[in-house]
Short mmCIF file of C-alpha atoms in Angstrom, two decimals:
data_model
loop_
_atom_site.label_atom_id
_atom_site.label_comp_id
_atom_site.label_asym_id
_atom_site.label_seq_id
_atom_site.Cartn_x
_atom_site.Cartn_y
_atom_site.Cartn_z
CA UNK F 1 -4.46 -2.33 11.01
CA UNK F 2 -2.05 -4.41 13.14
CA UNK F 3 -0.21 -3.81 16.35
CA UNK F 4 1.98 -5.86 18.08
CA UNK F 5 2.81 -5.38 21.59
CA UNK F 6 5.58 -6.73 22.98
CA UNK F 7 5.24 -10.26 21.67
CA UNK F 8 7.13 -13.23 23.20
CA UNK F 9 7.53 -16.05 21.95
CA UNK F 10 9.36 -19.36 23.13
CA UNK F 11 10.07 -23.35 22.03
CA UNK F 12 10.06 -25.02 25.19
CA UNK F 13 13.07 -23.36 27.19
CA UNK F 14 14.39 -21.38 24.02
CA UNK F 15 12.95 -18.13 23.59
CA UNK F 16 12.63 -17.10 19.64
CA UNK F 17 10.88 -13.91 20.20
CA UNK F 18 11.92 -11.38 22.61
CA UNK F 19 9.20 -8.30 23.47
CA UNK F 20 8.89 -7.35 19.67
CA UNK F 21 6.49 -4.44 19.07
CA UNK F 22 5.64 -3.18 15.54
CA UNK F 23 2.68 -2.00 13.56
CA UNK F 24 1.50 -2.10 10.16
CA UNK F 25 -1.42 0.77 8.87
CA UNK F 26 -3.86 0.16 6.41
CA UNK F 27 -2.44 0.20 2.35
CA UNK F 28 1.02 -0.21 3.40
CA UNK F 29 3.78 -2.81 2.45
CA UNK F 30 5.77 -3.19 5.55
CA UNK F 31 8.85 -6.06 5.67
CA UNK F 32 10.71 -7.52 8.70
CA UNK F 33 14.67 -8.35 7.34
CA UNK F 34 17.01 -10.40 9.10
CA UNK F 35 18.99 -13.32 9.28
CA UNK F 36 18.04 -17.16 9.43
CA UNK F 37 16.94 -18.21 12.84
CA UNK F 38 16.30 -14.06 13.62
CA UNK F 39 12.57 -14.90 14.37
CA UNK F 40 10.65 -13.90 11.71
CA UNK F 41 8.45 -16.93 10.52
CA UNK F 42 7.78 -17.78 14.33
CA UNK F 43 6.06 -13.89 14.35
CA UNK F 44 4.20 -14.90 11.28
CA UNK F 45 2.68 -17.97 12.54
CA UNK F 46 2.00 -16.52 15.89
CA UNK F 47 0.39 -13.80 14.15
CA UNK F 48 -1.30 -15.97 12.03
CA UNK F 49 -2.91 -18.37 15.26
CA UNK F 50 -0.27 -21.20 14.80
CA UNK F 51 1.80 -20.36 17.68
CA UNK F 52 0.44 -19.08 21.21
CA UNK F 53 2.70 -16.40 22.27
CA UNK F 54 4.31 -17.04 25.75
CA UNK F 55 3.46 -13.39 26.54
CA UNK F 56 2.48 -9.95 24.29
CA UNK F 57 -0.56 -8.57 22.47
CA UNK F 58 -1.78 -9.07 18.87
CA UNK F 59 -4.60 -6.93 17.64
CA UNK F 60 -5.81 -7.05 14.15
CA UNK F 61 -8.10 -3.72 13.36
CA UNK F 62 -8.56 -2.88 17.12
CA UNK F 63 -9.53 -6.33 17.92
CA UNK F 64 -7.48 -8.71 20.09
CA UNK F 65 -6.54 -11.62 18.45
CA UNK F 66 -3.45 -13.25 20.39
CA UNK F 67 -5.54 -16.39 21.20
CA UNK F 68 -7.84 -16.40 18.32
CA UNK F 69 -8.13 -19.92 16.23
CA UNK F 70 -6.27 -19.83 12.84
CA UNK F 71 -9.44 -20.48 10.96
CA UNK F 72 -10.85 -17.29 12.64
CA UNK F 73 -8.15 -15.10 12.03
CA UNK F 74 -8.64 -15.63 8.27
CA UNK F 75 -12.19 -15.15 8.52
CA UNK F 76 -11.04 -11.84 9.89
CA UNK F 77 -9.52 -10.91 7.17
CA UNK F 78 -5.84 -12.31 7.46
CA UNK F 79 -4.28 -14.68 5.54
CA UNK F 80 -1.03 -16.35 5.72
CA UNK F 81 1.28 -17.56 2.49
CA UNK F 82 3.95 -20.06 3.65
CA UNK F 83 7.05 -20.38 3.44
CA UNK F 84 7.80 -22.98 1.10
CA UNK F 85 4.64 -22.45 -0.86
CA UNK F 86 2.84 -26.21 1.00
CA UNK F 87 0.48 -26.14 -1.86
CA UNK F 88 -1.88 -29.11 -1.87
CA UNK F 89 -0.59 -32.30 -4.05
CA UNK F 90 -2.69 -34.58 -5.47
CA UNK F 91 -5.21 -31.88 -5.88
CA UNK F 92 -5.33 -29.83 -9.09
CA UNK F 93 -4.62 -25.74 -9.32
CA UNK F 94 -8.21 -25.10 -9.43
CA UNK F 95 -8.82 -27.19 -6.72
CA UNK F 96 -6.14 -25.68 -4.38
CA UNK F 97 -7.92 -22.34 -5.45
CA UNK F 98 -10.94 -23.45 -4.21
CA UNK F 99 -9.21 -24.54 -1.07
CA UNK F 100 -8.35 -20.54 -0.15
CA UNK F 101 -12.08 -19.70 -0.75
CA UNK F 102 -12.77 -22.49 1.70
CA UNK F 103 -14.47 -20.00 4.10
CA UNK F 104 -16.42 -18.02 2.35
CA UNK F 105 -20.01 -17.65 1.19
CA UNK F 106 -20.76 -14.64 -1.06
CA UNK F 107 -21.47 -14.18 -4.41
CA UNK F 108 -18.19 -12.91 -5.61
CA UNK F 109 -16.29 -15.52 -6.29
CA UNK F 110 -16.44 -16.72 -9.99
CA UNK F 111 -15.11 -12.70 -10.44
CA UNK F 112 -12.17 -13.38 -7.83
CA UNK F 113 -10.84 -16.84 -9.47
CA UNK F 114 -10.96 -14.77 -12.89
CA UNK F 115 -8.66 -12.28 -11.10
CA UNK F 116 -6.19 -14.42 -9.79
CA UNK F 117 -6.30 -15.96 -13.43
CA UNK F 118 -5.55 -12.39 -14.63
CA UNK F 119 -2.49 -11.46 -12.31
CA UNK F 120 -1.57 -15.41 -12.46
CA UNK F 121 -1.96 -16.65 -16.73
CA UNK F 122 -0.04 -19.46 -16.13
CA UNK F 123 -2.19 -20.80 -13.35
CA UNK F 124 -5.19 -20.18 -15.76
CA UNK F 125 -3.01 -22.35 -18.47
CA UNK F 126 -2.73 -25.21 -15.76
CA UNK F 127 -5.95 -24.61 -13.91
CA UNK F 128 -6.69 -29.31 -14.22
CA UNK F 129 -3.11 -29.61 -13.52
CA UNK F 130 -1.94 -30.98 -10.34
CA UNK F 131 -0.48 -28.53 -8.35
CA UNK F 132 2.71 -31.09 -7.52
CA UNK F 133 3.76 -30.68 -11.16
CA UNK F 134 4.29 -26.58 -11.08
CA UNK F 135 7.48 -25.75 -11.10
CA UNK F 136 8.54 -23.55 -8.12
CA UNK F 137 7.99 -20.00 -9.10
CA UNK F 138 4.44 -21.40 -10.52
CA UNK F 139 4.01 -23.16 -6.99
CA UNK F 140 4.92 -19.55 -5.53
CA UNK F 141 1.80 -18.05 -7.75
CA UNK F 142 -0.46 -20.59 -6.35
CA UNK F 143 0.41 -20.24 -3.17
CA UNK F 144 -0.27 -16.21 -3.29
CA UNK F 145 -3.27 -16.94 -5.08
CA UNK F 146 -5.06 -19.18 -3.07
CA UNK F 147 -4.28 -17.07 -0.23
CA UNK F 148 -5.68 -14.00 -2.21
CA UNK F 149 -8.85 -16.11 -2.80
CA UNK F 150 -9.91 -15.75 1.05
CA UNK F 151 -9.84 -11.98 0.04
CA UNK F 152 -7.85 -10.47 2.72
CA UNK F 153 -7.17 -7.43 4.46
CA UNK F 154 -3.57 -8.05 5.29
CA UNK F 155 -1.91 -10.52 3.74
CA UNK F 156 1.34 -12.30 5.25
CA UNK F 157 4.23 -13.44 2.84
CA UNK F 158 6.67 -16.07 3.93
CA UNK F 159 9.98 -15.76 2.16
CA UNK F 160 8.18 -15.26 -0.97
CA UNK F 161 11.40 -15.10 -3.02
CA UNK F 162 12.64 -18.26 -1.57
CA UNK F 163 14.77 -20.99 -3.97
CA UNK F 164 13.09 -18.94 -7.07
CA UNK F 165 15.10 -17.95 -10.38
CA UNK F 166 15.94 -14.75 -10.46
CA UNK F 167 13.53 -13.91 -13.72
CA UNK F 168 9.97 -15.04 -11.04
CA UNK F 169 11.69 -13.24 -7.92
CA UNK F 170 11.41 -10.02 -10.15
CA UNK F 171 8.20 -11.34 -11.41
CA UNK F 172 6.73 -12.21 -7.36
CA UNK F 173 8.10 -8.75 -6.24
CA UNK F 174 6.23 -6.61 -8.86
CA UNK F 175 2.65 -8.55 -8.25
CA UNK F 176 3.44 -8.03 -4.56
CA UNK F 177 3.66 -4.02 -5.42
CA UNK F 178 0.35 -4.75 -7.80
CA UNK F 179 -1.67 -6.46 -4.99
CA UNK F 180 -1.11 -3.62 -2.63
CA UNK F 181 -2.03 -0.72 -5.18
CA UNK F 182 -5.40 -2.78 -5.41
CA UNK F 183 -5.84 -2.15 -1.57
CA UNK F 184 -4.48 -4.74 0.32
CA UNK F 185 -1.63 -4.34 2.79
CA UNK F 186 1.14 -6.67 3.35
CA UNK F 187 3.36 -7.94 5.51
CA UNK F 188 6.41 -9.12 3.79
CA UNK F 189 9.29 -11.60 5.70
CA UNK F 190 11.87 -12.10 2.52
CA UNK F 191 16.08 -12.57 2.79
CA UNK F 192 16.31 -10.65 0.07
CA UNK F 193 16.60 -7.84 1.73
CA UNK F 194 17.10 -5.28 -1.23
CA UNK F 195 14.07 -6.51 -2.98
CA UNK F 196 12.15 -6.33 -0.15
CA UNK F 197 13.08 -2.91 1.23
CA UNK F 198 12.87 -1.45 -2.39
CA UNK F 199 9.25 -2.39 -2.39
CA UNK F 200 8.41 -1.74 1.15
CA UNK F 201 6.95 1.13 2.89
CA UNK F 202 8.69 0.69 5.59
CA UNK F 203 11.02 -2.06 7.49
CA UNK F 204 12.16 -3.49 11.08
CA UNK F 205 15.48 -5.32 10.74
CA UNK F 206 15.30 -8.25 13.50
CA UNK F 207 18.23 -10.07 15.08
CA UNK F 208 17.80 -12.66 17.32
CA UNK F 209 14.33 -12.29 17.61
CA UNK F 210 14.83 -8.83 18.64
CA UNK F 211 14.28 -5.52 16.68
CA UNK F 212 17.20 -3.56 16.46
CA UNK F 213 16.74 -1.06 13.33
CA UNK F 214 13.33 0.34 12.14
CA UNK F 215 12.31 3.10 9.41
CA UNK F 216 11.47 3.56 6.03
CA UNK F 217 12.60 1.44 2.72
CA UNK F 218 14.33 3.83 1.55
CA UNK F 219 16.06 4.88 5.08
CA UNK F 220 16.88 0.96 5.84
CA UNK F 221 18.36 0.54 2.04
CA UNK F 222 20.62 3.80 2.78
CA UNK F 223 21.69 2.59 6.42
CA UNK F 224 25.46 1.31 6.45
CA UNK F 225 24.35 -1.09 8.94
CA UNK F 226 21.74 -2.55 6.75
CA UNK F 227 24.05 -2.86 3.62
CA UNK F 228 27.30 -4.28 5.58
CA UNK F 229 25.01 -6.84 7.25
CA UNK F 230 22.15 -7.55 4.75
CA UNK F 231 22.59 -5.96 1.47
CA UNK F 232 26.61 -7.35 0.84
CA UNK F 233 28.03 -3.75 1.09
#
């Protein structure tokens, strides 16, 4: 569904990205682990359309998309959850909803706010409420729902887990694993590297915008070098 092909990436003289290839098929949850600074969120947003790579290959179901607009790369079918949630203020939950289906024009959507409502109660709860006032696990919901409400193929998760109580991390991780049974795959950057591996297909461990370790969750969660640098072991 994705393949990257040696992807390059660079802030002015620093280069954050150095000839990173990876794929992701159809249905699976695959995560990139790896330190602060390790390059992760620049692959996301140059995945996403934010960033233009400096050199490298992006293709999204066979289709090149390195220099594709953002907009049109979630028309595609690929949509981006932040890190840090950036849910809209001043505008309520519905509204911010509303905001994800932005794009689209079928007839579906009544059934697919009433599905986020389902997987997210408490955003059904607060639904008039602006979105400022969540709290940041309820932000966290928003944020994956409004993303789900472009209905995409592959969704990408930003630190997901970030600055959340332990009781929603648990909570985020298992509607991660629900949102992928219901057939979409995911791309998953998280520090929490055992959460993320135990849910996870499979993994690439970056370091310094390199990849240096690859195979499945289970493999990467079993791998000394992956618990003495990652997992506190």
């Amino acid at each position: 569904m994705l393949k990257i092909n040696n992807l390059a990436v660079s802030y002015g003289m620093i280069q954050a990205v150095h000839g990173v290839s990876f794929d992701v098929k159809p249905g699976e949850i695959v995560t990139l682990i790896g330190a602060n600074g390790a390059g992760k969120t620049t692959i996301l947003r140059t995945i996403s359309g934010l960033i233009r790579p400096k050199s490298g290959q992006i293709l999204f179901e066979d289709q090149d998309v390195t220099k594709t607009p953002p907009q049109k790369i979630v028309a595609a079918g690929l949509s981006q959850v932040p890190e840090g949630r950036h849910v809209f203020s001043g505008l309520s939950v519905m509204e911010n909803l509303e905001m994800g289906a932005y794009l689209r024009k079928d007839e579906g959507l009544k059934a697919d706010y009433e599905q986020v409502f389902e997987k997210f109660p408490v955003l059904k709860e607060r639904r008039n409420q602006d979105a400022a006032t969540l709290s940041g696990g309820e932000q966290q919901m928003l944020a994956m729902g409004r993303a789900l409400m472009s209905k995409p193929k592959l969704l990408l998760l930003d630190e997901p887990s970030m600055g959340l109580a332990p009781i929603f991390i648990k909570e985020i991780f298992s509607i991660i694993q629900e949102i992928n049974a219901q057939g979409t795959t995911v791309l998953l950057i998280e520090q929490n590297a055992k959460m993320a591996l135990s849910v996870a297909h499979r993994g690439y461990v970056l370091e310094t915008g390199k990849i240096v370790l690859s195979g499945t969750g289970a493999e990467l969660l079993d791998s000394e070098e992956v618990k003495k640098a990652y997992l506190g072991g």
